[in-house]
XYZ file of C-alpha atoms in Angstrom:
711
model
C 155.002 -43.522 27.911
C 153.243 -42.396 31.105
C 149.618 -41.306 31.163
C 147.745 -39.246 33.741
C 144.103 -38.744 34.644
C 142.608 -35.728 32.831
C 145.140 -35.663 29.997
C 143.858 -34.973 26.474
C 144.628 -37.382 23.607
C 144.031 -36.598 19.940
C 143.381 -39.111 17.163
C 145.046 -37.286 14.274
C 143.542 -39.468 11.546
C 139.889 -39.395 12.634
C 140.200 -35.891 14.141
C 138.742 -36.974 17.468
C 139.777 -35.857 20.929
C 139.593 -37.920 24.125
C 140.046 -37.261 27.841
C 141.544 -39.857 30.192
C 139.031 -40.559 32.980
C 140.712 -43.264 35.020
C 143.811 -45.495 35.095
C 144.064 -48.630 37.194
C 146.766 -48.972 39.851
C 148.642 -51.530 37.769
C 148.870 -49.128 34.826
C 147.206 -51.709 32.550
C 143.687 -50.427 31.869
C 142.369 -46.918 31.281
C 138.994 -45.407 30.448
C 138.732 -42.537 27.973
C 135.842 -40.371 26.787
C 135.391 -38.783 23.396
C 135.006 -35.029 23.648
C 132.651 -32.836 21.619
C 130.218 -35.763 21.386
C 127.460 -35.647 24.042
C 126.304 -39.137 23.052
C 129.686 -40.724 23.802
C 130.236 -43.203 26.638
C 133.472 -44.042 28.475
C 135.599 -46.498 26.507
C 137.865 -49.136 28.022
C 141.387 -49.265 26.571
C 144.674 -51.004 27.327
C 147.438 -48.633 28.352
C 149.826 -50.481 26.079
C 147.409 -50.046 23.164
C 147.236 -46.279 23.669
C 151.032 -46.152 24.033
C 151.387 -47.788 20.628
C 148.875 -45.376 19.125
C 150.795 -42.415 20.526
C 153.824 -43.557 18.571
C 151.940 -43.667 15.265
C 148.617 -41.813 14.929
C 147.776 -40.269 18.298
C 149.359 -37.499 20.322
C 148.965 -35.700 23.631
C 147.684 -32.148 23.475
C 147.430 -29.396 26.075
C 143.978 -28.638 27.384
C 143.434 -24.945 26.612
C 139.766 -24.792 27.561
C 138.985 -22.391 30.406
C 135.249 -22.947 30.629
C 135.479 -24.144 34.212
C 136.990 -20.961 35.588
C 134.862 -19.574 38.371
C 133.892 -15.969 37.709
C 132.313 -13.494 40.058
C 129.975 -12.621 37.184
C 128.050 -15.857 37.553
C 124.683 -15.306 39.117
C 123.789 -17.077 42.316
C 121.207 -19.238 40.575
C 123.900 -20.672 38.290
C 125.749 -21.984 41.312
C 122.542 -23.416 42.664
C 122.026 -25.284 39.372
C 125.582 -26.590 39.627
C 125.171 -27.728 43.228
C 121.843 -29.394 42.462
C 123.411 -31.347 39.600
C 126.371 -32.331 41.771
C 124.074 -33.598 44.503
C 122.475 -35.930 41.962
C 125.649 -37.496 40.529
C 128.080 -37.091 43.423
C 127.680 -40.603 44.812
C 127.812 -42.520 41.532
C 130.779 -40.701 39.920
C 132.917 -41.780 42.853
C 132.199 -45.411 42.031
C 135.294 -45.760 39.866
C 135.795 -47.798 37.737
C 132.324 -49.369 38.160
C 130.591 -46.324 36.735
C 132.518 -46.714 33.466
C 131.178 -50.230 32.766
C 127.853 -50.163 30.908
C 126.052 -52.837 32.914
C 126.909 -51.308 36.278
C 126.434 -47.756 35.018
C 122.896 -48.523 33.852
C 122.049 -49.883 37.281
C 123.575 -46.919 39.108
C 121.803 -44.428 36.864
C 118.469 -46.135 37.365
C 118.829 -46.096 41.141
C 119.785 -42.410 41.052
C 116.801 -41.596 38.833
C 114.418 -43.135 41.326
C 116.098 -41.448 44.280
C 116.184 -37.913 42.818
C 113.228 -38.142 40.420
C 115.185 -37.091 37.333
C 115.047 -38.334 33.751
C 117.642 -40.450 31.989
C 118.621 -37.673 29.506
C 119.269 -35.375 32.467
C 121.521 -37.960 34.078
C 123.391 -38.487 30.806
C 123.875 -34.733 30.388
C 125.262 -34.287 33.902
C 127.630 -37.242 33.610
C 128.963 -36.172 30.226
C 129.574 -32.575 31.358
C 131.353 -33.800 34.489
C 133.592 -36.276 32.657
C 134.311 -34.225 29.550
C 135.235 -31.026 31.391
C 137.846 -32.409 33.721
C 135.892 -34.178 36.488
C 135.412 -31.004 38.547
C 132.311 -29.650 40.228
C 132.462 -26.439 38.192
C 132.088 -28.527 35.041
C 128.389 -28.657 35.930
C 127.908 -24.898 35.717
C 125.220 -24.007 33.176
C 126.307 -22.866 29.723
C 124.129 -19.780 29.581
C 126.418 -17.419 31.492
C 126.798 -15.211 28.414
C 123.102 -15.057 27.598
C 121.001 -11.925 28.011
C 122.029 -8.820 29.916
C 124.703 -10.340 32.076
C 124.678 -8.896 35.580
C 122.154 -6.211 34.652
C 118.788 -6.043 36.332
C 115.964 -4.997 34.042
C 114.007 -1.937 35.106
C 110.309 -2.129 35.722
C 108.311 -0.289 33.053
C 104.720 -0.019 31.973
C 104.651 -3.347 30.124
C 104.606 -6.578 32.083
C 107.962 -8.336 31.946
C 108.371 -12.078 31.539
C 106.427 -14.572 29.499
C 102.630 -14.191 29.328
C 100.669 -16.118 31.928
C 99.008 -19.309 30.704
C 96.018 -18.736 32.995
C 95.259 -15.162 32.018
C 96.449 -13.479 35.244
C 98.331 -10.394 34.192
C 100.366 -9.888 37.391
C 102.684 -6.972 38.193
C 106.248 -5.886 37.580
C 108.424 -6.194 40.673
C 109.638 -2.644 41.296
C 111.694 -1.269 44.170
C 108.668 -0.829 46.442
C 107.608 -4.440 45.861
C 111.144 -5.639 46.650
C 111.085 -3.641 49.868
C 107.861 -5.390 50.886
C 109.397 -8.766 49.969
C 112.388 -8.084 52.241
C 110.205 -6.964 55.137
C 108.044 -10.080 54.849
C 110.995 -12.469 54.616
C 112.745 -10.874 57.597
C 109.564 -10.852 59.680
C 107.990 -14.202 58.838
C 110.667 -16.450 57.289
C 114.011 -15.684 58.948
C 112.774 -16.637 62.407
C 113.019 -19.615 64.706
C 109.382 -20.488 63.856
C 110.678 -21.804 60.508
C 107.617 -20.876 58.465
C 107.605 -22.154 54.906
C 108.171 -19.748 52.033
C 104.535 -20.257 50.961
C 103.255 -19.381 54.420
C 105.503 -16.309 54.422
C 103.988 -15.249 51.092
C 100.484 -15.483 52.529
C 101.418 -13.502 55.632
C 102.838 -10.836 53.325
C 99.613 -10.590 51.311
C 97.549 -10.283 54.490
C 99.722 -7.442 55.870
C 100.689 -5.470 52.774
C 98.095 -6.182 50.082
C 94.781 -5.814 51.932
C 92.190 -3.606 50.231
C 89.699 -3.603 53.080
C 88.803 -5.347 56.313
C 85.579 -6.980 57.461
C 84.325 -8.991 60.400
C 82.889 -12.463 60.241
C 81.537 -14.005 63.432
C 83.465 -11.426 65.385
C 86.736 -12.247 63.653
C 88.568 -9.495 61.767
C 89.415 -10.550 58.229
C 91.016 -8.806 55.239
C 89.856 -8.474 51.686
C 92.771 -8.854 49.258
C 93.282 -6.621 46.256
C 92.508 -7.867 42.760
C 94.830 -10.683 41.628
C 96.141 -8.615 38.715
C 97.827 -6.232 41.137
C 99.294 -8.892 43.444
C 102.830 -10.359 43.103
C 102.761 -14.081 42.418
C 104.270 -16.784 44.590
C 106.754 -17.468 41.772
C 107.965 -13.878 41.826
C 108.238 -13.977 45.599
C 110.306 -17.183 45.546
C 112.515 -15.837 42.761
C 113.487 -12.709 44.663
C 114.006 -14.656 47.874
C 116.403 -17.048 46.134
C 118.206 -14.161 44.468
C 118.815 -12.062 47.573
C 119.379 -14.588 50.352
C 122.113 -17.224 50.596
C 121.942 -20.496 52.472
C 124.196 -19.660 55.461
C 122.334 -16.528 56.534
C 118.958 -18.260 56.111
C 120.002 -21.332 58.097
C 121.632 -19.288 60.857
C 118.516 -17.125 61.207
C 116.125 -20.107 61.208
C 118.122 -22.700 63.166
C 120.678 -20.717 65.173
C 124.430 -20.445 64.723
C 125.360 -23.417 66.914
C 123.098 -25.819 65.082
C 124.250 -24.403 61.754
C 127.883 -25.055 62.646
C 127.001 -28.542 63.840
C 124.737 -29.781 61.062
C 124.822 -27.446 58.069
C 128.214 -25.795 57.629
C 130.396 -26.738 54.667
C 132.788 -29.596 55.383
C 135.923 -29.277 53.284
C 138.130 -31.693 55.198
C 138.436 -35.414 54.725
C 139.525 -38.152 57.114
C 141.174 -40.302 54.439
C 144.774 -41.074 55.303
C 145.709 -43.922 52.963
C 148.665 -43.222 50.692
C 148.623 -45.575 47.724
C 150.950 -43.965 45.202
C 152.242 -40.642 43.837
C 149.598 -37.952 44.108
C 147.549 -39.687 46.813
C 148.423 -36.877 49.181
C 150.624 -33.812 49.098
C 151.704 -31.843 52.167
C 152.373 -28.094 52.078
C 153.981 -25.947 54.726
C 155.955 -22.728 55.134
C 158.792 -21.542 57.340
C 160.794 -18.358 57.735
C 164.395 -19.084 56.757
C 167.090 -18.214 59.288
C 169.033 -16.002 56.904
C 168.997 -12.320 56.023
C 169.003 -11.242 52.381
C 169.866 -8.094 50.452
C 168.073 -6.417 47.583
C 168.917 -7.334 44.017
C 168.628 -3.640 43.151
C 171.131 -2.445 45.746
C 173.073 -4.865 47.924
C 173.364 -2.245 50.635
C 169.644 -2.702 51.289
C 168.957 -5.497 53.788
C 165.461 -6.833 53.039
C 165.018 -9.258 55.912
C 164.372 -13.003 56.055
C 162.612 -14.911 53.259
C 159.674 -17.301 53.575
C 160.133 -20.780 52.103
C 157.182 -22.918 50.962
C 157.580 -26.599 50.151
C 155.034 -29.039 48.723
C 155.918 -32.734 49.095
C 154.431 -35.974 47.867
C 153.879 -38.228 50.876
C 154.363 -41.501 48.988
C 157.719 -40.713 47.357
C 158.925 -37.911 49.673
C 159.717 -35.919 46.543
C 159.501 -32.127 46.629
C 156.908 -31.402 43.930
C 156.653 -27.631 44.370
C 158.359 -24.732 46.104
C 158.243 -20.972 46.506
C 160.715 -18.548 48.042
C 159.601 -14.983 48.650
C 159.000 -12.252 51.174
C 155.249 -12.949 51.381
C 154.602 -14.074 54.962
C 152.883 -17.415 55.582
C 149.549 -16.678 53.941
C 147.124 -17.731 51.223
C 149.024 -15.731 48.585
C 152.334 -17.465 49.308
C 150.708 -20.896 49.467
C 149.049 -20.328 46.097
C 152.390 -19.436 44.547
C 153.728 -22.752 45.792
C 150.699 -24.587 44.362
C 151.239 -22.824 41.041
C 154.793 -24.153 41.029
C 153.430 -27.670 41.636
C 151.985 -27.803 38.095
C 154.804 -25.787 36.490
C 157.267 -27.198 33.987
C 160.264 -27.638 36.304
C 162.770 -27.476 33.470
C 161.547 -24.002 32.514
C 161.298 -22.994 36.176
C 164.925 -23.932 36.851
C 166.026 -22.187 33.653
C 164.673 -18.923 35.090
C 167.336 -19.281 37.779
C 170.115 -20.306 35.354
C 169.938 -23.959 36.397
C 169.850 -26.511 33.599
C 168.062 -29.830 34.189
C 166.268 -32.434 32.105
C 162.575 -33.220 32.471
C 163.500 -36.584 34.016
C 165.364 -34.850 36.867
C 162.166 -33.271 38.206
C 159.154 -34.855 36.456
C 156.329 -33.675 38.732
C 153.798 -31.213 37.278
C 150.432 -32.537 38.491
C 147.845 -31.841 41.168
C 147.172 -34.510 43.808
C 144.001 -36.133 45.011
C 144.379 -34.777 48.584
C 146.278 -31.767 49.942
C 147.146 -31.468 53.634
C 147.802 -27.881 54.699
C 147.806 -25.499 57.630
C 144.456 -24.425 58.979
C 145.164 -20.704 58.782
C 146.202 -20.604 55.117
C 143.739 -23.113 53.686
C 140.512 -22.375 55.488
C 137.510 -20.364 54.418
C 136.496 -18.908 51.078
C 139.915 -19.057 49.419
C 140.199 -22.835 49.558
C 136.944 -23.196 47.627
C 138.828 -22.000 44.546
C 140.845 -25.222 44.751
C 137.940 -27.439 45.717
C 135.474 -26.207 43.093
C 137.899 -25.690 40.246
C 139.948 -28.893 40.502
C 137.881 -31.208 42.729
C 140.844 -31.251 45.105
C 140.252 -32.604 48.601
C 141.825 -30.310 51.191
C 142.641 -31.491 54.692
C 143.448 -28.896 57.357
C 145.846 -29.886 60.114
C 144.566 -29.139 63.601
C 146.078 -26.282 65.585
C 149.368 -27.104 67.299
C 149.603 -30.406 65.389
C 152.634 -29.938 63.164
C 153.230 -33.689 63.421
C 150.339 -34.182 60.971
C 152.642 -32.683 58.345
C 155.737 -34.492 59.531
C 157.071 -35.184 56.025
C 157.417 -31.577 54.973
C 158.362 -30.417 58.485
C 161.303 -32.813 58.466
C 162.424 -31.520 55.090
C 162.663 -27.990 56.492
C 164.986 -29.260 59.221
C 167.197 -30.952 56.639
C 167.424 -27.821 54.511
C 168.316 -25.614 57.481
C 171.082 -27.962 58.598
C 172.629 -28.379 55.142
C 172.719 -24.755 54.091
C 173.580 -23.208 57.457
C 177.387 -23.616 57.273
C 177.473 -22.104 53.775
C 175.299 -18.996 53.899
C 176.479 -15.511 54.910
C 173.960 -13.709 57.100
C 172.709 -16.976 58.600
C 171.273 -16.668 62.117
C 172.999 -18.713 64.823
C 171.613 -19.930 68.130
C 172.939 -16.896 69.994
C 170.878 -14.495 67.890
C 169.521 -11.530 69.927
C 171.534 -12.530 72.989
C 173.392 -9.759 74.768
C 176.739 -9.150 73.104
C 175.940 -11.500 70.202
C 176.975 -10.728 66.659
C 174.460 -8.882 64.482
C 174.013 -11.385 61.647
C 171.966 -8.944 59.613
C 175.136 -7.069 58.722
C 176.585 -10.239 57.131
C 173.762 -10.455 54.566
C 175.122 -10.816 51.031
C 172.694 -13.057 49.093
C 169.792 -11.765 47.033
C 166.396 -13.456 46.895
C 167.236 -14.943 43.490
C 170.576 -16.313 44.678
C 169.008 -17.849 47.785
C 166.325 -19.431 45.573
C 169.064 -20.888 43.364
C 170.649 -22.490 46.419
C 167.340 -23.986 47.556
C 166.545 -25.308 44.065
C 169.887 -27.119 44.025
C 169.167 -28.457 47.507
C 165.733 -29.719 46.355
C 167.261 -31.372 43.285
C 169.861 -33.040 45.473
C 167.150 -34.290 47.807
C 164.947 -35.587 44.995
C 167.669 -37.384 43.066
C 170.319 -38.354 45.661
C 168.945 -38.337 49.196
C 168.511 -41.802 50.714
C 165.428 -42.098 52.937
C 166.744 -44.054 55.901
C 163.472 -44.096 57.812
C 161.221 -44.977 54.857
C 159.451 -48.320 55.399
C 159.218 -50.289 52.144
C 156.165 -52.444 51.552
C 156.339 -55.888 49.892
C 156.003 -54.557 46.353
C 158.887 -52.153 46.821
C 161.034 -54.880 48.346
C 160.161 -57.307 45.542
C 161.226 -54.795 42.889
C 164.292 -53.753 44.910
C 163.374 -50.060 44.672
C 166.035 -47.692 46.003
C 164.716 -45.414 48.758
C 165.427 -42.229 46.813
C 162.486 -39.864 46.151
C 162.875 -39.869 42.362
C 163.166 -43.675 42.268
C 160.056 -44.071 44.424
C 158.172 -41.555 42.262
C 159.075 -43.285 38.988
C 158.200 -46.710 40.405
C 154.876 -45.381 41.681
C 154.050 -43.797 38.308
C 154.635 -47.137 36.631
C 152.914 -49.379 39.174
C 150.544 -47.262 41.274
C 149.255 -44.480 39.087
C 145.780 -42.974 38.864
C 145.936 -40.361 41.609
C 147.761 -37.588 39.782
C 145.695 -35.051 37.829
C 146.888 -33.111 34.807
C 145.710 -29.538 34.401
C 146.986 -26.824 32.098
C 149.514 -24.631 33.902
C 147.838 -21.435 32.680
C 144.459 -22.640 33.964
C 145.888 -23.321 37.430
C 147.643 -19.959 37.420
C 144.438 -18.107 36.621
C 142.723 -19.755 39.566
C 145.540 -19.368 42.062
C 147.462 -16.216 41.189
C 146.624 -13.255 43.433
C 144.081 -10.807 42.044
C 144.318 -7.040 42.110
C 142.648 -3.914 40.767
C 144.516 -1.867 38.169
C 143.687 1.563 36.768
C 143.549 2.325 33.044
C 144.543 5.909 32.261
C 146.189 7.729 29.378
C 149.648 6.674 30.612
C 148.903 2.930 30.529
C 147.577 0.207 32.830
C 148.744 1.268 36.291
C 149.315 -1.334 39.018
C 151.477 -1.016 42.133
C 153.175 2.016 40.591
C 154.129 0.073 37.435
C 152.906 0.932 33.937
C 151.769 -1.841 31.571
C 150.180 -2.200 28.147
C 148.797 -5.063 26.060
C 147.731 -5.783 22.494
C 144.047 -5.640 23.379
C 144.423 -2.199 24.962
C 146.202 -0.886 21.870
C 143.649 -2.366 19.460
C 140.672 -1.035 21.428
C 142.268 2.398 22.103
C 141.995 2.118 25.880
C 144.490 4.870 26.629
C 143.056 7.388 24.159
C 139.580 6.748 25.584
C 140.913 7.180 29.118
C 142.376 10.558 28.193
C 139.089 11.695 26.718
C 136.553 10.060 29.075
C 138.530 9.459 32.264
C 140.208 6.444 33.865
C 138.536 3.188 34.947
C 139.332 0.050 36.984
C 139.995 -3.489 35.736
C 140.700 -6.779 37.499
C 144.072 -8.413 36.894
C 146.003 -11.467 38.058
C 149.717 -11.192 38.766
C 152.688 -13.355 39.719
C 154.368 -11.683 42.734
C 157.620 -13.539 41.956
C 158.054 -11.701 38.661
C 156.142 -8.526 37.858
C 157.342 -8.337 34.242
C 153.838 -9.370 33.191
C 150.321 -9.104 34.615
C 147.163 -10.633 33.172
C 143.881 -8.905 32.352
C 140.929 -11.244 32.939
C 138.073 -11.465 30.457
C 134.879 -12.565 32.209
C 132.976 -13.077 28.981
C 135.023 -16.018 27.706
C 137.225 -16.785 30.726
C 140.370 -15.957 28.773
C 143.222 -13.658 29.744
C 145.498 -11.119 28.104
C 149.168 -10.813 29.073
C 150.319 -7.224 29.726
C 153.965 -6.172 29.359
C 155.888 -3.389 31.091
C 156.136 -0.032 29.356
C 159.538 1.594 28.888
C 158.999 3.924 31.849
C 158.845 0.862 34.167
C 161.486 -1.327 32.474
C 163.820 -0.833 35.420
C 161.556 -3.172 37.434
C 161.689 -5.970 34.856
C 162.344 -9.404 36.348
C 161.901 -8.229 39.935
C 159.404 -9.524 42.472
C 156.672 -7.353 43.930
C 158.522 -7.362 47.264
C 161.751 -6.109 45.673
C 159.898 -3.405 43.750
C 158.038 -2.307 46.880
C 161.287 -2.203 48.839
C 162.959 -0.212 46.038
C 160.149 2.347 46.050
C 160.262 2.597 49.837
C 164.009 3.234 49.767
C 163.522 5.948 47.170
C 160.900 7.599 49.361
C 163.247 7.417 52.371
C 166.058 8.915 50.288
C 163.745 11.675 49.125
C 162.609 12.312 52.664
C 166.219 12.462 53.849
C 167.003 15.106 51.241
C 163.990 17.223 52.154
C 165.682 18.778 55.206
C 168.861 19.521 53.280
C 166.863 21.087 50.466
C 164.849 23.065 52.979
C 168.065 24.418 54.511
C 169.328 25.425 51.045
C 166.053 27.188 50.315
C 166.269 29.131 53.586
C 169.894 30.089 52.829
C 168.846 31.281 49.363
C 166.136 33.483 50.861
C 168.682 35.022 53.264
C 171.103 35.758 50.398
C 168.380 37.399 48.314
C 167.192 39.515 51.212
C 170.778 40.734 51.855
C 171.171 41.813 48.223
C 167.838 43.610 48.308
C 168.718 45.465 51.514
C 172.017 46.603 50.012
C 170.227 47.825 46.871
C 167.624 49.663 48.913
C 170.354 51.430 50.900
C 172.201 52.507 47.744
C 168.983 53.729 46.175
C 168.159 55.772 49.226
C 171.600 57.408 49.250
C 171.510 58.407 45.554
C 167.846 59.279 45.167
C 167.050 62.793 43.844
C 163.941 63.993 45.735
C 163.315 66.782 43.234
C 162.445 64.393 40.388
C 158.765 63.802 39.729
C 157.329 60.402 38.850
C 156.739 61.479 35.271
C 160.295 62.617 34.896
C 161.610 59.312 36.221
C 159.578 57.086 33.910
C 159.982 59.266 30.819
C 163.756 58.753 30.801
C 163.647 54.954 30.811
C 164.477 54.527 27.113
C 167.482 56.862 27.155
C 168.682 55.473 30.440
C 168.478 51.950 29.011
C 170.479 53.026 25.926
C 173.253 54.559 28.005
C 173.329 51.534 30.323
C 173.687 49.169 27.340
C 176.614 51.212 25.972
C 178.290 51.209 29.366
C 177.799 47.465 29.664
C 179.207 46.834 26.171
C 182.354 48.832 27.010
C 182.775 46.914 30.246
C 182.402 43.548 28.497
C 184.620 44.458 25.479
C 187.918 42.879 26.564
C 190.697 42.265 23.952
C 191.499 38.623 23.211
C 195.279 39.263 23.262
C 196.647 42.032 25.438
C 198.937 44.412 23.453
C 202.573 44.416 24.526
C 203.760 47.918 25.444
C 207.353 48.542 24.224
C 209.897 50.199 26.477
C 210.104 53.458 24.535
C 210.360 57.070 25.540
C 207.093 58.891 25.529
C 207.244 62.473 24.112
C 204.431 64.709 25.234
C 203.029 67.202 22.727
C 201.523 70.419 23.952
C 197.759 70.411 23.683
C 195.141 73.013 24.208
C 192.214 71.543 26.008
C 189.114 73.547 26.511
C 187.758 73.546 29.924
C 184.881 71.164 29.653
C 182.663 69.822 32.369
C 182.467 65.996 31.862
C 180.072 65.536 34.735
C 176.922 63.603 33.768
C 174.046 66.099 33.270
C 171.086 66.132 35.573
C 168.045 64.231 34.283
C 165.951 67.445 34.358
C 168.553 69.306 32.239
C 168.635 66.353 29.832
C 164.858 66.450 29.399
C 164.866 70.240 28.820
C 167.558 69.930 26.153
C 165.660 67.158 24.345
C 162.461 69.276 24.456
C 164.361 72.231 22.919
C 165.611 70.039 20.072
C 162.068 69.050 19.244
C 160.848 72.681 19.237
C 163.506 73.640 16.682
């Protein structure tokens, strides 16, 4: 039975839950902490003892708590509380395993108390929150994020807000005019190279903006301040300063940008390079594969070359995560690869119709250190990894691909092994004059190419012999085969403690790309796809949208498979899975790139038909105009100029009746034509009166009808 740092263990008999804090490199001793008990201390246990308990009374459980998810709804002061707490305990929590032993812990806590002037209960609270919530910086966020009017600023009214003053000074409410004065004072007196203190800035503000009168004393002009009940307090001034200004802009304004970059900027890199065992360091990199692919929707659509991401464990050389997509080398693609790092590989392979056992690809953990490209893992985005999972991120310098030699070499191996097999693969003569156009040979879809790479990764992990790997004495003594899976398994058994277990859903929520969807009466609309969810149905979202209008919501989505998106709930850091509606079922199982390409092809097809349709419309107009001209000519030839308007319109009913009878006679055709016999026809003499069968004039017809009425 293997154990990993951050895993959750449950004592089924006593109904207690523990988190693993640390495991020694020999896999002999571990420290655990009881959860839901703020008075608990780390406990020292033998790994073998816990293994025996797992067989009988204990079990591993999945950590489903999402309290540590960073939300944009947190106020700035909450982060300041977190950072202040981290500054206090940062040095001592790294003293593993010393910090877990009572005698040493007491000494370390005492020294920290004296250094930071904090109480013992405060130290205990910070340590317990840090250990019990996964040993991440965000574990120190305050628990009052749901208290009060979250994100809503209270309006200034007649009554004084806040608690009553102990000293009887009533004070004022800080309204918009007061805030304007605060900003002017801070910009003028605090954000300058003079580096005035915030207290001095407050006094300058009172002198300039809250003077009631001026007077002279010994020839010196002085001001008389207004009554203290109508002045803002220093506490109010500090509060609004802290709320509206962040550290970088203050430091840059006061010390200059060069000095800020030299002495005060955030340092996210680390110079550690030692690789002790699995999880000590992962390397991540991306490359554009030299093969053209076709769309899964229509194989006549060539969709270009895919981007391949690989994440490798430096110690074992095992591929621990991968991603194949059309997302260019970027943060989004890298995060999809990191999501795959913690994924259940058996389920992942099953999505591509590849059956493996858990032992074939056992990696589903985050490392201690991640080495990545500077462009993809630099800036704000990487803080989501650092803050959420306490993951150390190293950025390789520009033009230094050799820093990530392990994963770079793996790309070369993949290209060489798959090149002879793949249709549409680009050869060295690509784009040369007279060379073959390899794009026309494309036959594989993105899913099929991913299947090929998964099989290549499995072959590398389980079969590939690492000729250039240098074994240390321990590996030689145990006669470990230089195969990635063998090295990984040996390291898990003998050099564990660096891997970190986190719930896959928790990692996904942090790393999946975010987007803005629209809720309307037709569903949750995102990227032209319609979704719904149980929560939306229960709360009548779509009926409300039809009555009150649409609104925006934040979602997370997996660009590899758009069958589901996830609505984020800031109040409790949970999420709600949304499924495709029937109108969008045709996109089920497709990636965002394939769906986008499909929609683009449909637009091109529609655009191509526009000219043809336009030509048909013009032809139709010409045909109609020809018929009309013919009718106008016939009308002109037969028109009786002696008829008045009244006479023409009065005969409509009779004309209609005669026209119907004529039409019925014309349409009355016998079903079976009668056969005429060859007989002699005898003509009988008949007396026929001379009758004029010519149709009467309309005027004569009207006169006759008028005479009938008079009779």
